[in-house]
CSV table of C-alpha atoms in Angstrom, one decimal:
chain,number,residue,atom,x,y,z
L,1,LYS,CA,185.7,157.4,194.0
L,2,ALA,CA,183.5,157.7,190.8
L,3,GLY,CA,184.7,160.0,188.1
L,4,VAL,CA,182.9,162.6,186.2
L,5,THR,CA,179.8,161.2,184.5
L,6,GLN,CA,178.3,162.6,181.4
L,7,THR,CA,175.0,161.7,179.8
L,8,PRO,CA,174.0,160.9,177.2
L,9,ARG,CA,177.2,159.6,175.7
L,10,TYR,CA,176.0,159.8,172.1
L,11,LEU,CA,173.1,161.6,170.5
L,12,ILE,CA,171.9,162.6,167.1
L,13,LYS,CA,169.8,165.7,166.5
L,14,THR,CA,168.6,167.6,163.5
L,15,ARG,CA,169.1,171.3,162.7
L,16,GLY,CA,166.9,173.6,164.6
L,17,GLN,CA,166.3,171.2,167.5
L,18,GLN,CA,167.7,171.8,171.0
L,19,VAL,CA,169.7,169.5,173.2
L,20,THR,CA,170.5,169.2,176.9
L,21,LEU,CA,173.6,167.5,178.2
L,22,SER,CA,174.2,166.5,181.8
L,23,CYS,CA,177.3,166.3,183.9
L,24,SER,CA,177.7,164.8,187.4
L,25,PRO,CA,181.0,166.0,188.9
L,26,ILE,CA,183.2,164.0,191.3
L,27,SER,CA,181.7,163.9,194.7
L,28,GLY,CA,182.8,167.0,196.6
L,29,HIS,CA,183.8,169.0,193.6
L,30,ARG,CA,182.0,172.3,193.3
L,31,SER,CA,183.4,173.6,190.1
L,32,VAL,CA,182.1,172.3,186.7
L,33,SER,CA,183.3,173.6,183.4
L,34,TRP,CA,182.3,172.7,179.9
L,35,TYR,CA,184.4,172.4,176.7
L,36,GLN,CA,183.6,171.8,173.1
L,37,GLN,CA,186.1,169.7,171.1
L,38,THR,CA,186.0,169.6,167.3
L,39,PRO,CA,188.7,168.5,164.8
L,40,GLY,CA,188.9,172.1,163.4
L,41,GLN,CA,188.9,174.2,166.5
L,42,GLY,CA,190.2,171.8,169.1
L,43,LEU,CA,189.2,172.2,172.7
L,44,GLN,CA,187.4,175.4,173.4
L,45,PHE,CA,186.1,176.6,176.8
L,46,LEU,CA,182.3,177.2,177.0
L,47,PHE,CA,181.6,178.2,180.6
L,48,GLU,CA,182.3,177.4,184.2
L,49,TYR,CA,180.0,177.1,187.2
L,50,PHE,CA,180.8,177.2,190.9
L,51,SER,CA,178.2,177.0,193.6
L,52,GLU,CA,175.4,177.5,191.0
L,53,THR,CA,177.0,180.7,189.7
L,54,GLN,CA,178.5,181.1,186.2
L,55,ARG,CA,182.0,182.4,186.9
L,56,ASN,CA,183.3,182.6,183.4
L,57,LYS,CA,182.1,182.3,179.9
L,58,GLY,CA,183.8,181.6,176.6
L,59,ASN,CA,183.2,183.1,173.2
L,60,PHE,CA,180.1,181.2,172.2
L,61,PRO,CA,176.8,182.5,171.0
L,62,GLY,CA,173.9,182.8,173.4
L,63,ARG,CA,172.4,179.6,172.0
L,64,PHE,CA,174.8,177.9,174.4
L,65,SER,CA,173.7,178.0,178.0
L,66,GLY,CA,174.2,176.1,181.2
L,67,ARG,CA,173.3,175.9,184.8
L,68,GLN,CA,174.4,174.2,187.9
L,69,PHE,CA,172.2,172.7,190.6
L,70,SER,CA,172.7,172.7,194.4
L,71,ASN,CA,174.2,169.2,194.3
L,72,SER,CA,176.9,170.6,191.8
L,73,ARG,CA,175.4,168.6,188.9
L,74,SER,CA,175.4,170.7,185.8
L,75,GLU,CA,173.6,170.8,182.5
L,76,MET,CA,174.3,172.6,179.3
L,77,ASN,CA,171.8,173.4,176.6
L,78,VAL,CA,172.2,174.2,173.0
L,79,SER,CA,169.2,175.7,171.2
L,80,THR,CA,168.5,176.0,167.5
L,81,LEU,CA,171.1,173.5,166.6
L,82,GLU,CA,173.4,174.1,163.7
L,83,LEU,CA,175.5,171.6,161.7
L,84,GLY,CA,178.6,173.2,163.2
L,85,ASP,CA,177.5,172.3,166.7
L,86,SER,CA,178.5,168.7,166.0
L,87,ALA,CA,181.2,168.0,168.5
L,88,LEU,CA,182.4,166.2,171.6
L,89,TYR,CA,181.2,168.1,174.6
L,90,LEU,CA,183.4,167.6,177.6
L,91,CYS,CA,182.6,168.3,181.2
L,92,ALA,CA,185.3,168.7,183.8
L,93,SER,CA,185.1,169.2,187.6
L,94,SER,CA,187.5,170.6,190.1
L,95,SER,CA,187.7,170.7,193.8
L,96,TRP,CA,189.5,173.9,194.2
L,97,ILE,CA,187.8,177.3,194.8
L,98,SER,CA,190.6,179.2,193.1
L,99,ASN,CA,192.2,178.2,189.9
L,100,THR,CA,194.7,175.5,189.8
L,101,GLY,CA,194.2,174.1,186.4
L,102,GLU,CA,193.7,170.5,187.5
L,103,LEU,CA,190.5,169.5,185.9
L,104,PHE,CA,189.0,166.0,186.0
L,105,PHE,CA,187.3,165.3,182.7
L,106,GLY,CA,184.4,163.1,181.8
L,107,GLU,CA,184.3,160.9,178.7
L,108,GLY,CA,182.2,163.4,176.9
L,109,SER,CA,178.9,163.6,175.0
L,110,ARG,CA,179.2,163.2,171.3
L,111,LEU,CA,176.6,165.3,169.5
L,112,THR,CA,175.9,164.8,165.8
L,113,VAL,CA,173.7,167.4,164.1
L,114,LEU,CA,172.1,166.3,160.8
D,1,ALA,CA,195.2,187.5,172.4
D,2,GLN,CA,195.7,184.5,174.5
D,3,ARG,CA,196.9,181.6,172.4
D,4,VAL,CA,198.7,178.3,172.8
D,5,THR,CA,200.5,176.9,169.8
D,6,GLN,CA,201.7,173.3,169.4
D,7,PRO,CA,203.4,173.3,166.0
D,8,GLU,CA,203.5,169.5,165.5
D,9,LYS,CA,200.4,167.5,164.9
D,10,LEU,CA,202.3,164.3,165.0
D,11,LEU,CA,205.6,163.4,166.5
D,12,SER,CA,206.9,159.9,165.7
D,13,VAL,CA,209.9,158.4,167.6
D,14,PHE,CA,211.5,155.1,168.4
D,15,LYS,CA,211.5,153.6,171.8
D,16,GLY,CA,214.4,154.9,173.8
D,17,ALA,CA,214.8,158.1,171.8
D,18,PRO,CA,214.5,161.5,173.4
D,19,VAL,CA,211.2,163.3,173.1
D,20,GLU,CA,210.4,167.0,173.0
D,21,LEU,CA,206.8,168.2,172.5
D,22,LYS,CA,206.8,171.9,171.7
D,23,CYS,CA,204.5,174.4,173.2
D,24,ASN,CA,204.5,178.2,172.7
D,25,TYR,CA,202.1,180.6,174.1
D,26,SER,CA,201.1,184.3,173.9
D,27,TYR,CA,199.7,185.9,177.0
D,28,SER,CA,199.8,189.2,178.6
D,29,GLY,CA,200.4,188.7,182.3
D,30,SER,CA,201.6,185.7,184.3
D,31,PRO,CA,200.0,182.6,183.0
D,32,GLU,CA,200.0,179.2,184.5
D,33,LEU,CA,201.0,176.4,182.1
D,34,PHE,CA,199.9,172.7,182.1
D,35,TRP,CA,200.3,169.6,180.0
D,36,TYR,CA,197.3,167.3,179.7
D,37,VAL,CA,197.5,163.9,178.2
D,38,GLN,CA,194.9,161.5,176.6
D,39,TYR,CA,195.8,157.9,176.2
D,40,SER,CA,193.9,155.7,173.9
D,41,ARG,CA,190.4,155.1,175.1
D,42,GLN,CA,191.0,157.1,178.3
D,43,ARG,CA,189.9,160.4,179.6
D,44,LEU,CA,191.9,163.6,179.2
D,45,GLN,CA,194.0,164.0,182.4
D,46,LEU,CA,196.5,166.3,183.9
D,47,LEU,CA,200.1,165.3,183.3
D,48,LEU,CA,202.0,168.1,185.0
D,49,ARG,CA,201.9,171.8,185.7
D,50,HIS,CA,204.8,174.3,185.7
D,51,ILE,CA,204.2,175.6,189.3
D,52,SER,CA,204.8,172.1,190.7
D,53,ARG,CA,208.2,171.7,189.0
D,54,GLU,CA,207.7,168.0,189.1
D,55,SER,CA,208.6,165.0,186.9
D,56,ILE,CA,205.7,162.8,186.0
D,57,LYS,CA,206.3,159.5,184.2
D,58,GLY,CA,209.8,160.8,183.4
D,59,PHE,CA,208.4,163.9,181.7
D,60,THR,CA,209.5,167.4,182.6
D,61,ALA,CA,208.6,170.8,181.3
D,62,ASP,CA,210.3,174.1,182.0
D,63,LEU,CA,208.5,177.4,181.6
D,64,ASN,CA,210.7,179.8,179.6
D,65,LYS,CA,209.1,183.3,179.9
D,66,GLY,CA,211.6,184.9,177.6
D,67,GLU,CA,210.8,182.5,174.8
D,68,THR,CA,207.2,182.1,175.9
D,69,SER,CA,207.6,178.3,175.7
D,70,PHE,CA,206.7,175.3,177.8
D,71,HIS,CA,208.1,172.4,176.0
D,72,LEU,CA,207.6,168.8,177.3
D,73,LYS,CA,210.6,166.6,177.4
D,74,LYS,CA,211.5,163.0,178.2
D,75,PRO,CA,215.0,161.6,177.7
D,76,PHE,CA,213.9,158.1,176.8
D,77,ALA,CA,210.5,157.5,175.2
D,78,GLN,CA,208.5,154.3,176.1
D,79,GLU,CA,205.8,152.7,174.0
D,80,GLU,CA,203.3,153.5,176.7
D,81,ASP,CA,203.9,157.2,176.2
D,82,SER,CA,202.0,157.1,172.9
D,83,ALA,CA,199.1,159.4,173.4
D,84,MET,CA,197.7,162.8,172.5
D,85,TYR,CA,199.3,165.7,174.5
D,86,TYR,CA,197.8,169.1,175.0
D,87,CYS,CA,199.5,172.1,176.3
D,88,ALA,CA,197.2,174.6,178.1
D,89,LEU,CA,197.3,177.8,180.0
D,90,THR,CA,195.2,179.9,182.3
D,91,ASN,CA,195.7,183.0,184.4
D,92,SER,CA,195.7,183.0,188.2
D,93,GLY,CA,192.1,184.3,188.2
D,94,GLY,CA,191.0,182.1,185.4
D,95,TYR,CA,188.6,180.0,187.5
D,96,ASN,CA,189.5,176.8,185.7
D,97,LYS,CA,189.2,178.4,182.2
D,98,LEU,CA,191.9,176.6,180.2
D,99,ILE,CA,193.1,177.6,176.8
D,100,PHE,CA,194.3,174.5,175.0
D,101,GLY,CA,196.7,174.0,172.1
D,102,ALA,CA,195.6,171.9,169.2
D,103,GLY,CA,197.5,168.9,170.6
D,104,THR,CA,200.4,166.7,169.4
D,105,ARG,CA,200.0,163.0,168.9
D,106,LEU,CA,203.1,161.2,170.1
D,107,ALA,CA,203.7,157.8,168.5
D,108,VAL,CA,206.5,155.7,170.0
D,109,HIS,CA,207.5,152.8,167.9
D,110,PRO,CA,209.2,149.6,169.1
């Protein structure tokens, strides 16, 4: 079956703009989580959604937000972009209701903020 | 604070040599530990988890609660093992919130 799909794969924005990233989970997966990957901070958890509800949130400012739709697709939004938001944003889906740690990752959306 | 430490950024070995990728963690409670791997031009994927006590591609990892470690081992490295390896933890109620280490790049030379 198709893997986790993220769009767009690459994008360039300027400071102050906002961006929306999209993630389509594996069919049947109801949990979607987002991670930010940077050379300096590594992989950091942003938030997780299950059945359209945010279940957990990482330590990121309120400029980072997300949502999940009834078909389990998810979007994350970053407003008022800063240079430090340049990163690879990874989406991961999981089929389990409770935590098992087995996440299926997408290829990521690489955001460059100029 | 919850933290995963992978002390080596790069581990370079020759084919057939034993491999040990180190992972130490700090966590109050009973964590669940995992190893994820990313091969060149591939997605990040689960390699193994401690609760399964399984060997995947010849790799094993034992959770040592006394030393708070979860080192990944393989007795004989293969060139195809070259990849980026991430140790990660979560708690039983973590709802798929993983805390990752910085990762170790394993390079296996012929």
